[in-house]
Each structure stands twice: as structure tokens, then as C-alpha cells.
Short mmCIF file of C-alpha atoms in Angstrom, two decimals:
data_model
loop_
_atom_site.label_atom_id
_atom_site.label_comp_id
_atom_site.label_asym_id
_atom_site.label_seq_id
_atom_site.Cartn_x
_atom_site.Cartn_y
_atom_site.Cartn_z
CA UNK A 57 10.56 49.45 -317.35
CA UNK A 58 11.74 51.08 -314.40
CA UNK A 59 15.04 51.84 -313.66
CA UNK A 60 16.96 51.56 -310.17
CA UNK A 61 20.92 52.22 -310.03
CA UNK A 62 23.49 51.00 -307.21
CA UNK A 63 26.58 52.60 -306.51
CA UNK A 64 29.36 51.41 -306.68
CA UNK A 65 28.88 48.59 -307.80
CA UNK A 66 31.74 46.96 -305.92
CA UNK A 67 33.91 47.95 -303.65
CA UNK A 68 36.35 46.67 -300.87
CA UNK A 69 37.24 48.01 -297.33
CA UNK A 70 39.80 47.86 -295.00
CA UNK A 71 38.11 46.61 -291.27
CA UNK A 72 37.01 48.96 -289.48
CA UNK A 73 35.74 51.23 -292.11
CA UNK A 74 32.25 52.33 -293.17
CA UNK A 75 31.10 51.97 -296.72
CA UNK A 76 28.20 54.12 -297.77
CA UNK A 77 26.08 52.17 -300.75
CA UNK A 78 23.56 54.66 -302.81
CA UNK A 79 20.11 53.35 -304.17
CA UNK A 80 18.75 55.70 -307.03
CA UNK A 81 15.55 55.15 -308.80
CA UNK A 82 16.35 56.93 -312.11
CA UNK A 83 13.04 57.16 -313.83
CA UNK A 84 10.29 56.63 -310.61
CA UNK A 85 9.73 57.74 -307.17
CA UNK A 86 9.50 55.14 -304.36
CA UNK A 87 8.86 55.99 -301.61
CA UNK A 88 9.38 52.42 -300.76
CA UNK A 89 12.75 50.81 -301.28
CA UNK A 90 14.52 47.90 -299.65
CA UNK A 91 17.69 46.44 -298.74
CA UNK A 92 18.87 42.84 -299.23
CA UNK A 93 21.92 41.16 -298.48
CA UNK A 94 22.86 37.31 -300.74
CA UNK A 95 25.82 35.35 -299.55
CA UNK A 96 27.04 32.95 -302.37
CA UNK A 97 24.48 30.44 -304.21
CA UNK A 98 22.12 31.41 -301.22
CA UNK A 99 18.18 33.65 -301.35
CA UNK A 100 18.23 37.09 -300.88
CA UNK A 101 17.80 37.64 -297.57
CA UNK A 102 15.95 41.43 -296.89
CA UNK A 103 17.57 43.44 -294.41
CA UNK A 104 15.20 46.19 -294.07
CA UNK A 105 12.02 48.26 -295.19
CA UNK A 106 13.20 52.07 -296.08
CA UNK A 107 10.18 54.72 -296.08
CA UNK A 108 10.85 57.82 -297.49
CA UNK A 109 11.01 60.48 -294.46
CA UNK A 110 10.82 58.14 -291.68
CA UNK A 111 12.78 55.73 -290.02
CA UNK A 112 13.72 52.07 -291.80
CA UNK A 113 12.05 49.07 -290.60
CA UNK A 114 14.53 46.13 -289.86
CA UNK A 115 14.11 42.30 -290.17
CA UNK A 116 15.05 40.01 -286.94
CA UNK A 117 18.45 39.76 -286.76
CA UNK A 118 19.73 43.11 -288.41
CA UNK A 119 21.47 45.49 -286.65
CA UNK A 120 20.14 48.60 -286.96
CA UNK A 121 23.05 50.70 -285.82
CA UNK A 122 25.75 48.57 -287.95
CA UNK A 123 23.59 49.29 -291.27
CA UNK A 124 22.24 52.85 -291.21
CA UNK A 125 19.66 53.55 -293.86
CA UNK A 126 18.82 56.86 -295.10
CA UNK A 127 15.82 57.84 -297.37
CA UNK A 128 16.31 61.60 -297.41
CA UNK A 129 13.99 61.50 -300.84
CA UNK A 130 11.72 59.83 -303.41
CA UNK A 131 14.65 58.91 -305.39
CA UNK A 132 17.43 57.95 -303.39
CA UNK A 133 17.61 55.37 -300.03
CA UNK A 134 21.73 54.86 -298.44
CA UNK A 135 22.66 52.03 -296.70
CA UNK A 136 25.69 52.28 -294.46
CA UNK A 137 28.21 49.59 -293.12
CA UNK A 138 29.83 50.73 -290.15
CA UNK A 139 32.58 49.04 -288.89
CA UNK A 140 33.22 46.37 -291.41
CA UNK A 141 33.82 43.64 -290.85
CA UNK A 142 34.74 40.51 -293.04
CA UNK A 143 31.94 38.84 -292.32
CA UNK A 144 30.09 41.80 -293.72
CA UNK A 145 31.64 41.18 -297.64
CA UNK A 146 28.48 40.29 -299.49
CA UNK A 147 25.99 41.51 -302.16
CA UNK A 148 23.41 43.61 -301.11
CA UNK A 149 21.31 44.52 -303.15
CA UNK A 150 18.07 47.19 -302.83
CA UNK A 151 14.95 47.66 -305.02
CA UNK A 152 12.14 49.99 -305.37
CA UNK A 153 8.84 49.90 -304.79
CA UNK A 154 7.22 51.30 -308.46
CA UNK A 155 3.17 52.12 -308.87
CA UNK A 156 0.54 51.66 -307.21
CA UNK A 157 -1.98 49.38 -305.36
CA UNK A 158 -1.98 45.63 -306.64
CA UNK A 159 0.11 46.88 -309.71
CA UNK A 160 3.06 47.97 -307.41
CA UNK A 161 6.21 45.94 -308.40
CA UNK A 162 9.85 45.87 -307.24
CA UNK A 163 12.54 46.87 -309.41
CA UNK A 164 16.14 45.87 -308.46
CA UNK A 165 19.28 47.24 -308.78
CA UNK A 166 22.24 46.05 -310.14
CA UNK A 167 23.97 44.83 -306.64
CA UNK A 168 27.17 46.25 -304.76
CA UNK A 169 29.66 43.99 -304.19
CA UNK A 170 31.45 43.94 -300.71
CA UNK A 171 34.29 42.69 -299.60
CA UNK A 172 36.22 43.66 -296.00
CA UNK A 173 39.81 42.79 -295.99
CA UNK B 30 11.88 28.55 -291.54
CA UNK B 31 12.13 28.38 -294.84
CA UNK B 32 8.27 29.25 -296.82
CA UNK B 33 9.55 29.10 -300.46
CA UNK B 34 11.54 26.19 -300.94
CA UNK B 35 13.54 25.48 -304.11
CA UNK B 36 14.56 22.43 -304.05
CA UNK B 37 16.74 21.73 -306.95
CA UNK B 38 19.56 24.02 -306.69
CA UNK B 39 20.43 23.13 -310.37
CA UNK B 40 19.21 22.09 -313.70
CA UNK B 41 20.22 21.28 -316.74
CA UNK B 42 18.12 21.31 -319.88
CA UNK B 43 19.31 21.08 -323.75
CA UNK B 44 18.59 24.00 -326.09
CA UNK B 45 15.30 23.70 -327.52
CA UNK B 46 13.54 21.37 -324.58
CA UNK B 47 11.35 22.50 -322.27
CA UNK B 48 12.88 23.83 -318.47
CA UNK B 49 10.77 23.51 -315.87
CA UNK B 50 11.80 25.21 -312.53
CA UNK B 51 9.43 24.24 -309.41
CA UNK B 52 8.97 26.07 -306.46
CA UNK B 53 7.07 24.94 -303.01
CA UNK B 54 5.41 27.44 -300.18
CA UNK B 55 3.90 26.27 -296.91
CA UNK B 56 2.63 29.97 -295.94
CA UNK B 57 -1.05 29.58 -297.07
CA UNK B 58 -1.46 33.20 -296.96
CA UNK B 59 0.68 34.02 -299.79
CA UNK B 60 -1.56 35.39 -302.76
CA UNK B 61 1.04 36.75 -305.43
CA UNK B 62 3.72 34.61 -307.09
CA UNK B 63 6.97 36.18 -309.04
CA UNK B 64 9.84 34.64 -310.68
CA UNK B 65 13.15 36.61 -311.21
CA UNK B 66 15.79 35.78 -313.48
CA UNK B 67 19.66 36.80 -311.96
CA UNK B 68 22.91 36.71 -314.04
CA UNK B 69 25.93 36.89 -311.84
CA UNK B 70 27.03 40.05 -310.20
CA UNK B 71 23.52 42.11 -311.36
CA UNK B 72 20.17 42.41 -309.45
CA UNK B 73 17.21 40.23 -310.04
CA UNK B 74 14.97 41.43 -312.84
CA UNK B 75 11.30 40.76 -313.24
CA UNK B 76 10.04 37.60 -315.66
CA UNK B 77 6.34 36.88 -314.99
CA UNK B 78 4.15 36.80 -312.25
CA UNK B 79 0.67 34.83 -310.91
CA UNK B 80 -2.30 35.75 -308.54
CA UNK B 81 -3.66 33.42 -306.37
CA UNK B 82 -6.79 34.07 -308.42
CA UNK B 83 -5.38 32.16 -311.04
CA UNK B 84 -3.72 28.61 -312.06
CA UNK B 85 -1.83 29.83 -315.26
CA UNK B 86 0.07 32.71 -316.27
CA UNK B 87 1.43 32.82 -319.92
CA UNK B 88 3.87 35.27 -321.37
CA UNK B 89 5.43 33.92 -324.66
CA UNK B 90 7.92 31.83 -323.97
CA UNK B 91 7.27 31.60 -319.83
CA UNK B 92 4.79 29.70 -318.16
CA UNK B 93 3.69 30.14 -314.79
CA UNK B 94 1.84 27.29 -313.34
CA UNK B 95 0.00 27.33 -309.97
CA UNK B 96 -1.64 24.44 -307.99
CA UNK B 97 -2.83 26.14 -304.72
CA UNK B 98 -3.89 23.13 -303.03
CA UNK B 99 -0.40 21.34 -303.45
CA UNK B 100 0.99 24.92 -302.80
CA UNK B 101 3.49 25.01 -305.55
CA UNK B 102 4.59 26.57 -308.50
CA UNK B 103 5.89 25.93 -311.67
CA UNK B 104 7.80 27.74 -314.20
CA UNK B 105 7.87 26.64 -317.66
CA UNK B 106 10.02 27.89 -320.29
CA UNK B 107 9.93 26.81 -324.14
CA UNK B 108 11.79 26.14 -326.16
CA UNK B 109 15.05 27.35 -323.68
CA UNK B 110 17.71 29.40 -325.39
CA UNK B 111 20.86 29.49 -323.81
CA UNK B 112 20.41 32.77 -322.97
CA UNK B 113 17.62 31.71 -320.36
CA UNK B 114 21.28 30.68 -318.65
CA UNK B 115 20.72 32.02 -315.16
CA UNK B 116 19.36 31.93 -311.49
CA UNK B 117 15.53 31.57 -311.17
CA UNK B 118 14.20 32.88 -307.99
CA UNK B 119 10.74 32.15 -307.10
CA UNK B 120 9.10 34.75 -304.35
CA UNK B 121 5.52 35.21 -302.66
CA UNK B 122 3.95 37.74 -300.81
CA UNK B 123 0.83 37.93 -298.97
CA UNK B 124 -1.06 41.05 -299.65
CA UNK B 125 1.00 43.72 -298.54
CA UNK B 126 3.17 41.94 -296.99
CA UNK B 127 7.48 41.73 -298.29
CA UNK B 128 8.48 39.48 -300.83
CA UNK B 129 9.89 35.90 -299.40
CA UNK B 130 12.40 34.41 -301.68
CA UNK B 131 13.63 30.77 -302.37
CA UNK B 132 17.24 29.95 -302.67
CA UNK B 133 17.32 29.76 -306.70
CA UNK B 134 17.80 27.70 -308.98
CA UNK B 135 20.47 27.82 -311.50
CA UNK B 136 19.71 27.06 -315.44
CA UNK B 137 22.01 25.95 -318.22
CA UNK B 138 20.86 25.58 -321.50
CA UNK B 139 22.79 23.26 -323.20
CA UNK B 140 24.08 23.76 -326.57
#
């Protein structure tokens, strides 16, 4: 099946700082991939839509200029946390939008661990 | 507003028994039906899915019931090994619409 990788896969922060958390689909393109966010023994929540080449679409509620997302190619979609803040530590977690038409599927990654001191 | 509901946040089911994780929607616009399996600290990964086109999905061991008009879902898995020891998520989507996701449900399989 496909393959999508998350790096790191944990890491903690000072507040204040931004993080930068990769999204790599290793064996597809996508030009589809999104972001989610779970806080303990709750759903995934998604945080945003990222299209290859244009800009991400976010959910209600997300602020777009505290997580920057960057699909610069087929392969690879960013998300950034600026400014974290403690209330930011969770797993997010992306996936990738593989094939086509009613066969498209989502393949997740592994999940970055965050956690803002 | 919660449109997939799991409502047992836990379960706990001997090895060798049937498990049977349920799942509720109130958007009647949702067409496609997933189930993920989590372990802890990894993404979701991909068990079996359903169409709205159908009532039953079957994929050795997993079972994916459907009753459209009660708008739930049902997923079945026999006999449960304890390595079926995880968090189920149920999600929907309608057409091309983003996946919504229930809260989980977490599975032990006893010994």
C-alpha cells in the first residue's frame, strides 16, 4: 500500500518557537494531503485541506497564520507552528490523498508528537 | 455537532469472540463508510470500507455492516486476536466531500 512519512516524529519546543512538521508521500503523488490535529482519547480533528501549488484550505476555527502549510510539490506538504504555545502540544497527524476518482483513499502518516514547554 | 458518533469509548472482548464496534451518523448525505485501526503514537491505517450502495462489506476476518435507514454502522471482527488491540475509528464522507471522524473506540482482546 501506499506509503506517507512524518517527520519527526516527536518533538518538543520551548514557547515561543516554531516547529516545522514534514509530510512525505514516499511511493505516490498527492496532490491532495491534509492536516489533523488529536488531543488525548479524542477524533481527529482536520485542520486543513493542502493542494499542491495553491494555497491550503482551513477548517473553522484554525488559524491560518499560526499553522502555515506549504505544498511546494507532489510529494511533500509542511505544516508550521508558529509561536508555540502549550496549548499547541498535540498529535497532528497528515495523510495523502492516493488514486483516483471513487478509488481515491487516504493514507496516514505515522503522527508527530508535540509538546511546548 | 458531532455526525459520527461513537458511543462506547471502550470495549472489551475475549480472544476468540466476536467484537463488534458500532458507529452512528445523522448527516444523511454521507455515501462512503471507513474504519481505521490506530495503535498509540502511529497514524490511522486503513481496515475496510462500505458504499452506501451496499449493506455488507466482508474482508476475512472484518465485517462491515450498514443499515442506512437507522444510519449506522457496524464493524464486526471474528474471531478477535489480541492483536486487533487498538483504536477503531469510524469516518464518512459525502462524495467529495473530507472525511468526518468519530471519537474511537478502544479494543482489548482478552487473553
Amino acid at each position: 500500500g501506499a506509503v506517507v512519512s512524518q517527520h519527526p516524529s516527536w518533538v518538543i519546543c520551548k514557547s515561543g518557537t516554531s516547529v516545522k512538521i514534514e509530510c512525505r508521500s514516499l511511493d505516490f503523488q498527492a496532490t491532495t494531503m491534509f492536516w489533523y490535529r488529536q488531543f488525548p482519547k479524542q477524533s481527529l480533528m482536520l485542520m486543513a485541506t493542502s493542494n499542491e501549488g495553491s494555497k491550503a484550505t482551513y477548517e473553522q476555527g484554525v488559524e491560518k497564520d499560526k499553522f502555515l502549510i506549504n505544498h511546494a510539490s507532489l510529494t511533500l506538504s509542511t505544516l508550521t507552528v508558529t509561536s508555540a504555545h502549550p496549548e499547541d502540544s498535540s498529535f497532528y497527524i497528515c495523510s495523502a490523498l492516493s488514486g483516483a476518482g471513487y478509488s481515491r483513499r487516504q493514507f496516514f502518516g505515522p503522527g508527530t508528537r508535540l509538546t511546548v514547554l | 455537532d458531532q455526525q459520527v458518533k461513537q458511543n462506547s469509548p471502550s470495549l472489551s472482548v475475549q480472544e476468540g469472540r466476536i467484537s463488534i464496534l458500532n458507529c452512528d451518523y445523522t448527516n444523511s448525505m454521507f455515501d462512503y463508510f471507513l474504519w481505521y485501526k490506530k495503535y498509540p503514537a502511529e497514524g490511522p491505517t486503513f481496515l475496510i470500507s462500505i458504499s452506501s450502495i451496499k449493506d455488507k462489506n466482508e474482508d476475512g476476518r472484518f465485517t462491515v455492516f450498514l443499515n442506512k435507514s437507522a444510519k449506522h454502522l457496524s464493524l464486526h471482527i471474528v474471531p478477535s486476536q489480541p492483536g486487533d488491540s487498538a483504536v477503531y475509528f469510524c469516518a464518512a464522507k459525502a462524495g467529495a466531500q473530507k472525511l468526518v471522524f468519530g471519537q474511537g473506540t478502544r479494543l482489548t482482546i482478552n487473553p
